[in-house]
Amino acid sequence: MPPPSSASFNSSGLGPACQEYLKAKGLSSPEALAAQLQRCSLGAAHGRYAPPAEPDLPGATDTTELQCQYNSPFGQNSMCCGWRPHFNWVVGTCESNAHIPNATFCDGIPPCARAPQINYAAAYQYNGSHFVLQDASTAGDLSDAGVAGSFKDKTGWEKVKSKFRWEGGEGDWPTKYAPWGLGAQGPRGLTPPAGLWVLSVDSFYYGTLYMLSQLTLNAQGHREHNNCWEWEFDAIEGLLGTVPKGSPLPGNLNQLYVTATAQVTGCMPMPGTAAQGNGKRQTFSEPESFRGFCRANPSAVGCRPWTSQDANIWHGGGHPGTDRFENFEHTPYVFAVVLDHQGFWVYRWRPDSEGHTGWPGLDRFRASRVLPQRPRPVKDAQGLKTDVRGATEEAVILIPSLPPEAACTRSSPERVDFRWGAGALGSMGFQRKDYKLGQEQQGAQNWWAHFVDTHQLQDYPLSIAGVPASEASKASYSCSQKDEFGSECDCEYGKARRTSFLSQVEGAPGPNFEVAMMLQNLLR
């Protein structure tokens, strides 16, 4: 497509990457880009389920002007049009549910993997200096001090989880929990300038922790299945339901993946591969916060996105990449997920003997009402790269954001559509400050621009955003297929399965089976 003539080209107020986007697409202005996209019409239908735009905490963002009007073809209806950046957690498990007996994500998993042991789940809104506990979005024993819970003592999560049961209905995870309600009477969710979710577990071999919009949680909780599924972020998720039946998983059953691309909105674009995030160019530019690192370490993992080794590092996570945590059974972990200007920071700690983690105030059985804006730096070398092992003491995985200039770079190789065209338009709308109600680019958003940097980056290498998938050996998987899951939750990457005597002979009828069973009975 030929570039527009200089006389007709109007790039006033735009950054270099967004100007280059228009030229690459042969467009003369943001208005010309908007003419190729569909802006939905605002209505009052979603008001019943939408959380309040006005903040209930000093320092939180008023989201009135952050309405998204460039939705997917499925979200053009008035209930979804104008949804805003209010997000909250969902915990999905394989606990039995008579209404969903054949859930795809739980097909064939052993009984020991069906019911995780959870201490508490918490949500924190950032107020500009600290993270503050949000009671309506926290599942545990609440007090003036914060939240507490112990699976063993049947307190916290176990005591209150029935109040958080959520109507899922997609047939993926049979049992789901989430904070939901009815519009202004329900949880507000977490918004800019930043948010934090916490999940403390004593055993989480298999399951999921993911985030949806508060509008979706409220609507679907009331069985409104036109549910505005415009966005999803998976902090940790087992992948059994994502592969064709009978096909192997990309890793072991208990390697739970971080995924930002399950459903992406143009109002908050997400990265793909390292090559895509850098516009498929022969230079490194994104993530911007790592430019200094790559100048100092030009051969480091991820710093050469034009090479075959680094090009297919998946900054957006998901099953093609290595953004995953291996979880052991009966092993305490504390997960913390920060959403800020730099992206999603997914931390995991193995609490020490006193229950402490690397984040002051965040412990195995309790969390303080107010937390500092970041934890102590992760020092464990094994936790400073993706593909985290179950025994790693502390780790962090980053899914980088796409603020305006990065979004224009990422969108450049893509077609002009409701994701990438809208992502570029929202970036231009922010740069020109004309995205608000009544302005030229009303409803075109880049929500990343409204989040702040909470300074999670503490001299970390770029490997926290991904390492090449080639580093993971398929030969090291011992339970990536249904017939390998067995009856015990003892998978460990790189190690042969520890198979019980009985499981060796299960499913093998005949004389040998009968003899084995006789020997088994004698040994009891």
Short mmCIF file of C-alpha atoms in Angstrom, two decimals:
data_model
loop_
_atom_site.label_atom_id
_atom_site.label_comp_id
_atom_site.label_asym_id
_atom_site.label_seq_id
_atom_site.Cartn_x
_atom_site.Cartn_y
_atom_site.Cartn_z
CA MET A 1 0.00 0.00 0.00
CA PRO A 2 1.57 3.33 -1.00
CA PRO A 3 2.25 5.83 1.77
CA PRO A 4 0.02 8.90 1.94
CA SER A 5 1.30 12.10 0.38
CA SER A 6 3.07 14.49 2.71
CA ALA A 7 0.42 17.10 1.99
CA SER A 8 -2.41 14.87 3.25
CA PHE A 9 -0.54 13.15 6.08
CA ASN A 10 -1.62 14.40 9.50
CA SER A 11 0.48 12.94 12.33
CA SER A 12 0.26 15.84 14.75
CA GLY A 13 0.69 14.69 18.36
CA LEU A 14 1.69 11.12 17.48
CA GLY A 15 4.84 9.29 18.52
CA PRO A 16 7.30 7.92 15.93
CA ALA A 17 6.00 4.32 16.04
CA CYS A 18 2.38 5.39 15.59
CA GLN A 19 3.37 7.67 12.70
CA GLU A 20 5.19 4.74 11.10
CA TYR A 21 2.09 2.60 11.56
CA LEU A 22 -0.04 5.03 9.55
CA LYS A 23 2.56 5.23 6.79
CA ALA A 24 2.89 1.43 6.65
CA LYS A 25 -0.87 1.09 6.25
CA GLY A 26 -1.15 3.91 3.71
CA LEU A 27 -3.36 5.96 6.01
CA SER A 28 -3.28 9.72 6.23
CA SER A 29 -4.47 10.17 9.82
CA PRO A 30 -6.00 8.48 12.87
CA GLU A 31 -9.39 9.47 11.46
CA ALA A 32 -8.65 7.47 8.32
CA LEU A 33 -7.79 4.49 10.52
CA ALA A 34 -10.98 4.91 12.54
CA ALA A 35 -13.00 4.86 9.30
CA GLN A 36 -11.86 1.26 8.74
CA LEU A 37 -13.05 0.11 12.16
CA GLN A 38 -16.43 -0.30 13.80
CA ARG A 39 -17.19 1.72 16.93
CA CYS A 40 -20.08 0.29 18.93
CA SER A 41 -22.89 2.48 20.23
CA LEU A 42 -23.15 3.13 23.95
CA GLY A 43 -26.32 2.03 25.70
CA ALA A 44 -27.61 1.62 29.22
CA ALA A 45 -28.01 -2.16 29.07
CA HIS A 46 -24.74 -2.99 30.81
CA GLY A 47 -25.42 -0.61 33.72
CA ARG A 48 -27.06 -3.36 35.73
CA TYR A 49 -23.87 -5.39 35.81
CA ALA A 50 -21.12 -2.78 35.37
CA PRO A 51 -19.08 -1.91 38.48
CA PRO A 52 -19.03 1.76 39.49
CA ALA A 53 -16.56 3.91 37.57
CA GLU A 54 -16.05 6.21 40.56
CA PRO A 55 -13.25 5.04 42.90
CA ASP A 56 -13.98 3.89 46.44
CA LEU A 57 -10.37 4.36 47.54
CA PRO A 58 -8.25 7.54 47.41
CA GLY A 59 -5.62 7.12 44.71
CA ALA A 60 -7.61 4.66 42.59
CA THR A 61 -8.56 5.77 39.08
CA ASP A 62 -11.96 7.09 38.05
CA THR A 63 -12.64 5.05 34.90
CA THR A 64 -15.53 7.14 33.55
CA GLU A 65 -13.55 8.27 30.48
CA LEU A 66 -11.94 4.86 29.84
CA GLN A 67 -14.89 3.24 28.09
CA CYS A 68 -13.92 0.78 25.33
CA GLN A 69 -16.04 1.07 22.17
CA TYR A 70 -13.94 -1.03 19.81
CA ASN A 71 -15.02 -4.55 20.69
CA SER A 72 -14.80 -7.92 18.99
CA PRO A 73 -17.65 -8.81 16.59
CA PHE A 74 -19.23 -10.76 19.47
CA GLY A 75 -19.12 -7.78 21.85
CA GLN A 76 -20.83 -5.12 19.76
CA ASN A 77 -24.09 -5.28 21.71
CA SER A 78 -25.02 -2.44 24.03
CA MET A 79 -24.42 -4.45 27.21
CA CYS A 80 -20.75 -4.88 26.34
CA CYS A 81 -20.15 -1.58 24.59
CA GLY A 82 -18.32 0.86 26.82
CA TRP A 83 -16.89 -1.68 29.26
CA ARG A 84 -14.07 -0.35 31.43
CA PRO A 85 -10.81 -1.69 32.95
CA HIS A 86 -12.14 -3.36 36.11
CA PHE A 87 -10.65 -6.82 36.55
CA ASN A 88 -10.89 -9.64 39.08
CA TRP A 89 -9.89 -13.23 39.79
CA VAL A 90 -11.36 -16.65 39.07
CA VAL A 91 -10.16 -19.90 40.64
CA GLY A 92 -11.08 -23.01 38.65
CA THR A 93 -10.78 -26.55 40.02
CA CYS A 94 -11.73 -30.10 39.08
CA GLU A 95 -13.96 -30.53 42.12
CA SER A 96 -17.02 -32.48 41.02
CA ASN A 97 -20.02 -30.62 39.63
CA ALA A 98 -23.09 -32.65 38.64
CA HIS A 99 -24.05 -29.97 36.10
CA ILE A 100 -20.71 -30.31 34.24
CA PRO A 101 -19.74 -34.01 34.56
CA ASN A 102 -17.42 -34.07 31.53
CA ALA A 103 -15.42 -30.88 31.90
CA THR A 104 -12.75 -30.73 29.22
CA PHE A 105 -9.96 -29.47 31.47
CA CYS A 106 -10.40 -32.34 33.94
CA ASP A 107 -10.78 -35.37 31.69
CA GLY A 108 -8.81 -38.28 33.13
CA ILE A 109 -6.88 -36.46 35.82
CA PRO A 110 -6.18 -38.43 39.03
CA PRO A 111 -8.35 -37.85 42.13
CA CYS A 112 -5.40 -36.30 43.97
CA ALA A 113 -5.38 -33.43 41.43
CA ARG A 114 -9.08 -32.59 41.62
CA ALA A 115 -9.30 -30.52 44.80
CA PRO A 116 -6.47 -28.08 45.55
CA GLN A 117 -5.77 -27.03 49.12
CA ILE A 118 -6.23 -23.25 49.33
CA ASN A 119 -5.56 -21.03 52.35
CA TYR A 120 -6.92 -17.70 51.05
CA ALA A 121 -7.33 -15.55 47.94
CA ALA A 122 -6.93 -11.77 48.09
CA ALA A 123 -7.18 -8.69 45.90
CA TYR A 124 -5.38 -5.37 46.45
CA GLN A 125 -5.93 -1.98 44.80
CA TYR A 126 -2.89 0.26 44.36
CA ASN A 127 -3.38 3.77 45.73
CA GLY A 128 -0.23 5.39 44.33
CA SER A 129 2.14 4.21 47.05
CA HIS A 130 0.80 0.95 48.56
CA PHE A 131 -1.49 -1.97 47.79
CA VAL A 132 -4.68 -1.90 49.87
CA LEU A 133 -6.81 -4.99 50.54
CA GLN A 134 -10.25 -5.06 48.89
CA ASP A 135 -12.57 -6.94 51.22
CA ALA A 136 -15.32 -7.62 48.68
CA SER A 137 -12.80 -9.34 46.40
CA THR A 138 -11.02 -11.35 49.10
CA ALA A 139 -11.85 -14.93 50.14
CA GLY A 140 -10.61 -15.59 53.67
CA ASP A 141 -11.03 -14.56 57.29
CA LEU A 142 -11.10 -10.77 57.23
CA SER A 143 -10.02 -8.53 60.10
CA ASP A 144 -8.55 -5.10 60.70
CA ALA A 145 -5.12 -6.72 60.26
CA GLY A 146 -5.90 -8.16 56.83
CA VAL A 147 -6.87 -11.66 55.70
CA ALA A 148 -6.00 -15.10 57.04
CA GLY A 149 -6.77 -18.73 56.36
CA SER A 150 -5.55 -22.30 56.75
CA PHE A 151 -6.75 -25.23 54.69
CA LYS A 152 -5.70 -27.66 57.41
CA ASP A 153 -7.76 -25.81 60.04
CA LYS A 154 -10.70 -25.35 57.63
CA THR A 155 -10.54 -21.57 58.00
CA GLY A 156 -10.11 -18.84 55.40
CA TRP A 157 -10.90 -20.10 51.92
CA GLU A 158 -12.51 -23.32 53.14
CA LYS A 159 -14.81 -21.39 55.44
CA VAL A 160 -16.06 -18.84 52.89
CA LYS A 161 -15.58 -20.40 49.46
CA SER A 162 -19.26 -21.27 49.07
CA LYS A 163 -20.01 -17.52 49.01
CA PHE A 164 -17.77 -17.16 45.94
CA ARG A 165 -19.19 -20.00 43.79
CA TRP A 166 -19.53 -18.65 40.29
CA GLU A 167 -21.62 -19.76 37.34
CA GLY A 168 -19.06 -20.75 34.72
CA GLY A 169 -21.07 -22.77 32.25
CA GLU A 170 -18.53 -23.19 29.44
CA GLY A 171 -17.75 -26.81 30.30
CA ASP A 172 -14.04 -26.13 30.78
CA TRP A 173 -13.53 -26.17 34.58
CA PRO A 174 -16.43 -27.78 36.46
CA THR A 175 -16.13 -25.70 39.63
CA LYS A 176 -15.30 -22.02 39.70
CA TYR A 177 -15.04 -19.33 42.34
CA ALA A 178 -14.93 -15.56 41.83
CA PRO A 179 -15.95 -12.23 43.41
CA TRP A 180 -19.14 -11.07 41.70
CA GLY A 181 -22.30 -9.15 42.42
CA LEU A 182 -24.79 -6.75 40.92
CA GLY A 183 -23.29 -3.54 39.58
CA ALA A 184 -22.76 -0.91 42.26
CA GLN A 185 -23.65 -3.40 45.01
CA GLY A 186 -20.90 -5.82 43.98
CA PRO A 187 -17.09 -5.72 43.93
CA ARG A 188 -15.52 -2.86 42.00
CA GLY A 189 -12.64 -5.04 40.83
CA LEU A 190 -9.11 -3.76 40.38
CA THR A 191 -8.43 -0.79 38.13
CA PRO A 192 -5.57 1.53 37.24
CA PRO A 193 -3.19 2.72 38.56
CA ALA A 194 -2.28 -0.91 39.48
CA GLY A 195 -3.64 -4.08 41.06
CA LEU A 196 -2.45 -7.17 42.92
CA TRP A 197 -4.00 -10.60 43.33
CA VAL A 198 -2.74 -13.21 45.80
CA LEU A 199 -3.41 -16.95 46.09
CA SER A 200 -1.92 -18.95 48.97
CA VAL A 201 -2.07 -22.73 48.66
CA ASP A 202 -0.85 -25.80 50.49
CA SER A 203 -1.32 -27.94 47.39
CA PHE A 204 -2.10 -26.82 43.82
CA TYR A 205 -0.94 -29.62 41.56
CA TYR A 206 -3.50 -28.79 38.89
CA GLY A 207 -6.09 -26.04 38.43
CA THR A 208 -6.24 -22.42 37.34
CA LEU A 209 -6.11 -18.83 38.57
CA TYR A 210 -7.19 -16.36 35.91
CA MET A 211 -8.64 -12.87 35.55
CA LEU A 212 -11.70 -11.55 33.72
CA SER A 213 -13.44 -8.21 33.57
CA GLN A 214 -15.68 -7.48 36.55
CA LEU A 215 -18.51 -6.85 34.08
CA THR A 216 -18.15 -10.42 32.77
CA LEU A 217 -18.02 -11.86 36.28
CA ASN A 218 -21.16 -10.00 37.32
CA ALA A 219 -23.12 -10.76 34.16
CA GLN A 220 -22.27 -14.44 34.03
CA GLY A 221 -22.74 -14.81 37.76
CA HIS A 222 -26.35 -13.80 37.11
CA ARG A 223 -26.52 -16.32 34.25
CA GLU A 224 -26.40 -13.66 31.58
CA HIS A 225 -24.42 -15.65 29.03
CA ASN A 226 -24.07 -12.77 26.63
CA ASN A 227 -21.21 -12.12 29.00
CA CYS A 228 -18.85 -9.62 27.30
CA TRP A 229 -15.89 -11.99 27.17
CA GLU A 230 -13.57 -9.41 25.65
CA TRP A 231 -10.48 -10.02 27.80
CA GLU A 232 -8.78 -12.75 29.82
CA PHE A 233 -5.47 -13.23 31.56
CA ASP A 234 -4.41 -16.66 32.85
CA ALA A 235 -1.90 -16.37 35.70
CA ILE A 236 -1.56 -20.15 36.07
CA GLU A 237 -3.60 -22.71 34.17
CA GLY A 238 -3.50 -26.41 33.42
CA LEU A 239 -3.91 -26.99 29.71
CA LEU A 240 -5.73 -30.28 29.35
CA GLY A 241 -8.76 -28.66 27.69
CA THR A 242 -6.70 -26.74 25.13
CA VAL A 243 -5.35 -29.71 23.15
CA PRO A 244 -7.32 -32.10 20.89
CA LYS A 245 -8.58 -35.17 22.71
CA GLY A 246 -5.91 -37.86 22.69
CA SER A 247 -3.08 -35.45 21.90
CA PRO A 248 -0.21 -34.90 24.33
CA LEU A 249 0.05 -31.78 26.44
CA PRO A 250 2.90 -29.34 25.70
CA GLY A 251 4.36 -30.27 29.11
CA ASN A 252 3.52 -32.38 32.12
CA LEU A 253 0.06 -32.25 33.66
CA ASN A 254 1.30 -30.18 36.60
CA GLN A 255 3.12 -27.54 34.53
CA LEU A 256 0.66 -24.64 34.70
CA TYR A 257 0.93 -21.93 32.06
CA VAL A 258 0.84 -18.13 32.08
CA THR A 259 -1.22 -16.92 29.10
CA ALA A 260 -2.18 -13.42 27.97
CA THR A 261 -3.62 -14.34 24.58
CA ALA A 262 -6.72 -16.41 25.40
CA GLN A 263 -8.86 -13.37 24.59
CA VAL A 264 -7.34 -10.00 23.69
CA THR A 265 -9.02 -6.62 23.39
CA GLY A 266 -7.73 -3.79 21.23
CA CYS A 267 -8.18 -1.51 24.24
CA MET A 268 -5.46 -3.43 26.10
CA PRO A 269 -3.32 -5.17 23.45
CA MET A 270 -1.04 -8.03 24.44
CA PRO A 271 2.29 -9.20 23.00
CA GLY A 272 2.82 -12.32 20.94
CA THR A 273 6.28 -13.53 20.00
CA ALA A 274 9.40 -11.47 20.57
CA ALA A 275 9.66 -10.95 16.81
CA GLN A 276 6.07 -9.67 16.59
CA GLY A 277 6.54 -7.37 19.57
CA ASN A 278 9.48 -5.76 17.78
CA GLY A 279 7.58 -5.30 14.54
CA LYS A 280 9.58 -8.11 12.91
CA ARG A 281 12.47 -5.72 12.54
CA GLN A 282 16.20 -6.34 12.80
CA THR A 283 16.56 -4.36 16.01
CA PHE A 284 15.51 -4.66 19.64
CA SER A 285 13.06 -2.03 20.90
CA GLU A 286 10.48 -3.84 23.08
CA PRO A 287 9.95 -4.28 25.94
CA GLU A 288 11.24 -0.74 26.30
CA SER A 289 12.25 -1.24 29.94
CA PHE A 290 14.84 -3.81 28.81
CA ARG A 291 16.59 -1.65 26.23
CA GLY A 292 19.38 -0.79 28.65
CA PHE A 293 19.78 -4.44 29.63
CA CYS A 294 20.07 -5.53 25.99
CA ARG A 295 22.55 -2.77 25.17
CA ALA A 296 24.73 -4.03 27.99
CA ASN A 297 24.06 -7.70 27.21
CA PRO A 298 23.45 -7.91 23.46
CA SER A 299 23.76 -11.70 23.36
CA ALA A 300 21.46 -12.35 26.33
CA VAL A 301 18.34 -14.45 25.89
CA GLY A 302 15.63 -12.41 24.17
CA CYS A 303 17.81 -9.52 23.05
CA ARG A 304 18.01 -10.63 19.39
CA PRO A 305 14.38 -11.08 18.32
CA TRP A 306 15.35 -11.27 14.64
CA THR A 307 17.30 -14.52 15.17
CA SER A 308 15.79 -17.99 14.93
CA GLN A 309 16.56 -18.64 18.60
CA ASP A 310 14.86 -15.56 20.03
CA ALA A 311 12.19 -14.79 17.43
CA ASN A 312 9.73 -17.35 18.78
CA ILE A 313 10.09 -16.57 22.46
CA TRP A 314 6.47 -16.05 23.47
CA HIS A 315 6.15 -12.82 25.42
CA GLY A 316 2.41 -13.41 25.44
CA GLY A 317 2.83 -16.78 27.15
CA GLY A 318 0.63 -19.76 26.32
CA HIS A 319 1.28 -23.32 25.30
CA PRO A 320 3.73 -22.61 22.44
CA GLY A 321 6.14 -21.02 24.92
CA THR A 322 7.75 -21.67 28.27
CA ASP A 323 5.89 -19.30 30.60
CA ARG A 324 4.89 -21.92 33.15
CA PHE A 325 5.21 -23.06 36.75
CA GLU A 326 5.65 -26.69 37.73
CA ASN A 327 3.68 -27.32 40.92
CA PHE A 328 4.19 -30.26 43.28
CA GLU A 329 1.45 -31.88 45.34
CA HIS A 330 1.36 -31.07 49.08
CA THR A 331 3.82 -28.22 48.55
CA PRO A 332 2.92 -24.75 49.88
CA TYR A 333 3.19 -21.91 47.37
CA VAL A 334 2.13 -18.28 47.46
CA PHE A 335 1.33 -16.68 44.10
CA ALA A 336 1.16 -12.91 43.62
CA VAL A 337 0.05 -11.30 40.34
CA VAL A 338 0.78 -7.60 39.81
CA LEU A 339 -0.85 -5.65 36.98
CA ASP A 340 0.93 -2.37 36.29
CA HIS A 341 2.28 -0.23 33.45
CA GLN A 342 5.03 -2.73 32.66
CA GLY A 343 2.68 -5.70 32.32
CA PHE A 344 1.71 -8.72 34.40
CA TRP A 345 4.24 -9.84 37.00
CA VAL A 346 3.50 -13.38 38.23
CA TYR A 347 5.47 -14.25 41.37
CA ARG A 348 5.66 -17.58 43.15
CA TRP A 349 7.31 -18.28 46.49
CA ARG A 350 7.77 -21.37 48.59
CA PRO A 351 7.19 -19.93 52.08
CA ASP A 352 9.96 -20.46 54.63
CA SER A 353 9.54 -22.40 57.88
CA GLU A 354 7.77 -19.43 59.46
CA GLY A 355 5.47 -18.96 56.47
CA HIS A 356 7.14 -15.80 55.12
CA THR A 357 7.63 -14.94 51.45
CA GLY A 358 9.74 -12.37 49.64
CA TRP A 359 6.95 -9.79 49.92
CA PRO A 360 6.84 -8.24 53.42
CA GLY A 361 3.37 -8.69 54.88
CA LEU A 362 2.48 -11.56 52.54
CA ASP A 363 2.66 -14.95 54.30
CA ARG A 364 1.41 -18.48 53.88
CA PHE A 365 -1.50 -18.18 56.33
CA ARG A 366 -2.10 -14.42 56.39
CA ALA A 367 -1.63 -11.20 54.47
CA SER A 368 -1.54 -7.67 55.82
CA ARG A 369 -4.23 -5.14 54.95
CA VAL A 370 -1.67 -2.80 53.38
CA LEU A 371 1.37 -4.05 51.45
CA PRO A 372 4.42 -2.18 50.14
CA GLN A 373 4.46 -1.63 46.40
CA ARG A 374 6.89 -4.45 45.60
CA PRO A 375 8.59 -7.50 47.12
CA ARG A 376 12.26 -7.95 47.78
CA PRO A 377 14.20 -8.79 44.58
CA VAL A 378 14.03 -12.39 43.42
CA LYS A 379 17.57 -13.77 43.74
CA ASP A 380 17.17 -17.47 42.91
CA ALA A 381 18.80 -17.89 39.48
CA GLN A 382 16.35 -20.68 38.65
CA GLY A 383 13.51 -18.25 39.22
CA LEU A 384 14.86 -15.56 36.89
CA LYS A 385 13.81 -17.38 33.75
CA THR A 386 10.57 -18.93 32.61
CA ASP A 387 9.91 -22.70 32.77
CA VAL A 388 10.02 -22.63 36.57
CA ARG A 389 10.58 -25.93 38.40
CA GLY A 390 8.49 -27.07 41.34
CA ALA A 391 11.39 -26.91 43.80
CA THR A 392 12.40 -23.33 42.91
CA GLU A 393 12.21 -21.22 46.07
CA GLU A 394 11.21 -17.93 44.42
CA ALA A 395 10.45 -16.91 40.86
CA VAL A 396 8.91 -14.21 38.69
CA ILE A 397 7.50 -14.35 35.15
CA LEU A 398 6.71 -11.17 33.20
CA ILE A 399 4.14 -10.76 30.45
CA PRO A 400 5.18 -7.38 29.00
CA SER A 401 2.64 -4.65 28.34
CA LEU A 402 2.04 -2.77 25.10
CA PRO A 403 1.72 0.94 25.94
CA PRO A 404 1.04 3.30 23.00
CA GLU A 405 4.31 3.24 21.06
CA ALA A 406 4.82 -0.49 21.70
CA ALA A 407 1.25 -1.18 20.59
CA CYS A 408 1.79 0.64 17.29
CA THR A 409 5.00 -1.34 16.72
CA ARG A 410 3.25 -4.64 17.53
CA SER A 411 0.28 -3.78 15.30
CA SER A 412 2.35 -2.80 12.27
CA PRO A 413 2.72 -6.30 10.74
CA GLU A 414 -0.93 -7.17 11.42
CA ARG A 415 -4.12 -6.46 9.52
CA VAL A 416 -6.36 -3.55 10.47
CA ASP A 417 -9.03 -5.21 12.61
CA PHE A 418 -10.80 -5.01 15.98
CA ARG A 419 -7.60 -6.11 17.76
CA TRP A 420 -4.62 -4.58 16.01
CA GLY A 421 -6.27 -1.70 14.20
CA ALA A 422 -8.12 -0.78 17.39
CA GLY A 423 -4.92 -1.23 19.39
CA ALA A 424 -3.13 1.29 17.18
CA LEU A 425 -6.08 3.69 17.19
CA GLY A 426 -6.36 3.57 20.98
CA SER A 427 -2.67 4.40 21.23
CA MET A 428 -3.11 7.38 18.95
CA GLY A 429 -6.17 8.45 20.91
CA PHE A 430 -4.14 8.54 24.10
CA GLN A 431 -1.23 10.37 22.46
CA ARG A 432 -3.58 13.01 21.11
CA LYS A 433 -5.68 13.06 24.29
CA ASP A 434 -8.92 12.75 22.34
CA TYR A 435 -10.25 9.39 23.58
CA LYS A 436 -12.79 10.76 26.08
CA LEU A 437 -16.56 11.00 25.77
CA GLY A 438 -17.52 13.55 23.12
CA GLN A 439 -14.02 13.71 21.60
CA GLU A 440 -12.86 12.66 18.13
CA GLN A 441 -11.58 9.20 19.10
CA GLN A 442 -14.10 8.51 21.85
CA GLY A 443 -13.91 4.90 23.01
CA ALA A 444 -10.50 4.19 21.42
CA GLN A 445 -8.29 3.21 24.34
CA ASN A 446 -4.87 2.03 25.37
CA TRP A 447 -5.47 1.14 29.00
CA TRP A 448 -1.81 0.38 29.62
CA ALA A 449 -1.17 4.12 29.43
CA HIS A 450 -3.34 4.63 32.53
CA PHE A 451 -1.44 2.16 34.71
CA VAL A 452 1.66 3.30 36.58
CA ASP A 453 5.03 1.64 37.05
CA THR A 454 5.17 0.06 40.53
CA HIS A 455 8.89 -0.64 40.04
CA GLN A 456 8.74 -4.42 40.02
CA LEU A 457 11.74 -4.55 37.65
CA GLN A 458 14.76 -4.93 39.93
CA ASP A 459 17.76 -5.59 37.66
CA TYR A 460 16.16 -8.73 36.22
CA PRO A 461 17.27 -10.36 32.95
CA LEU A 462 14.92 -10.48 29.96
CA SER A 463 14.66 -14.26 30.44
CA ILE A 464 11.86 -13.57 32.97
CA ALA A 465 9.74 -12.76 29.89
CA GLY A 466 10.56 -16.02 28.13
CA VAL A 467 13.23 -18.47 27.07
CA PRO A 468 13.29 -20.42 23.79
CA ALA A 469 10.99 -23.44 23.75
CA SER A 470 13.87 -25.46 22.34
CA GLU A 471 15.42 -25.45 25.80
CA ALA A 472 12.58 -27.67 27.05
CA SER A 473 13.11 -31.32 26.16
CA LYS A 474 10.02 -33.39 25.31
CA ALA A 475 11.92 -36.46 26.42
CA SER A 476 11.78 -35.10 29.96
CA TYR A 477 7.96 -35.30 30.14
CA SER A 478 6.66 -38.33 32.00
CA CYS A 479 2.97 -37.44 32.25
CA SER A 480 1.94 -35.35 29.25
CA GLN A 481 -0.73 -37.78 28.05
CA LYS A 482 -3.85 -39.15 29.67
CA ASP A 483 -2.55 -42.72 29.84
CA GLU A 484 0.50 -41.45 31.73
CA PHE A 485 -1.33 -39.47 34.42
CA GLY A 486 -1.57 -42.49 36.73
CA SER A 487 -3.22 -42.46 40.13
CA GLU A 488 -0.59 -40.47 42.04
CA CYS A 489 0.31 -36.79 41.75
CA ASP A 490 4.05 -37.29 41.48
CA CYS A 491 5.03 -35.86 38.08
CA GLU A 492 8.34 -34.02 37.99
CA TYR A 493 9.99 -32.58 34.92
CA GLY A 494 13.15 -34.48 33.95
CA LYS A 495 12.50 -37.45 36.23
CA ALA A 496 10.96 -40.84 35.60
CA ARG A 497 7.60 -41.49 37.25
CA ARG A 498 7.55 -43.16 40.64
CA THR A 499 5.03 -45.89 39.82
CA SER A 500 3.27 -47.84 42.56
CA PHE A 501 3.14 -51.63 42.46
CA LEU A 502 -0.60 -51.63 41.87
CA SER A 503 -0.51 -49.07 39.07
CA GLN A 504 2.00 -51.23 37.19
CA VAL A 505 -0.54 -54.00 36.84
CA GLU A 506 -3.73 -51.98 36.52
CA GLY A 507 -5.35 -52.44 33.17
CA ALA A 508 -3.41 -55.63 32.44
CA PRO A 509 -5.88 -58.52 32.92
CA GLY A 510 -4.83 -62.14 32.51
CA PRO A 511 -2.64 -64.58 34.43
CA ASN A 512 0.10 -62.07 35.15
CA PHE A 513 -2.45 -59.62 36.55
CA GLU A 514 -3.97 -62.27 38.82
CA VAL A 515 -0.55 -63.30 40.15
CA ALA A 516 0.36 -59.69 40.75
CA MET A 517 -2.83 -59.09 42.67
CA MET A 518 -2.15 -62.16 44.85
CA LEU A 519 1.33 -60.82 45.62
CA GLN A 520 -0.09 -57.39 46.34
CA ASN A 521 -2.52 -58.86 48.88
CA LEU A 522 0.26 -60.83 50.56
CA LEU A 523 2.31 -57.65 50.93
CA ARG A 524 -0.52 -55.74 52.66
#
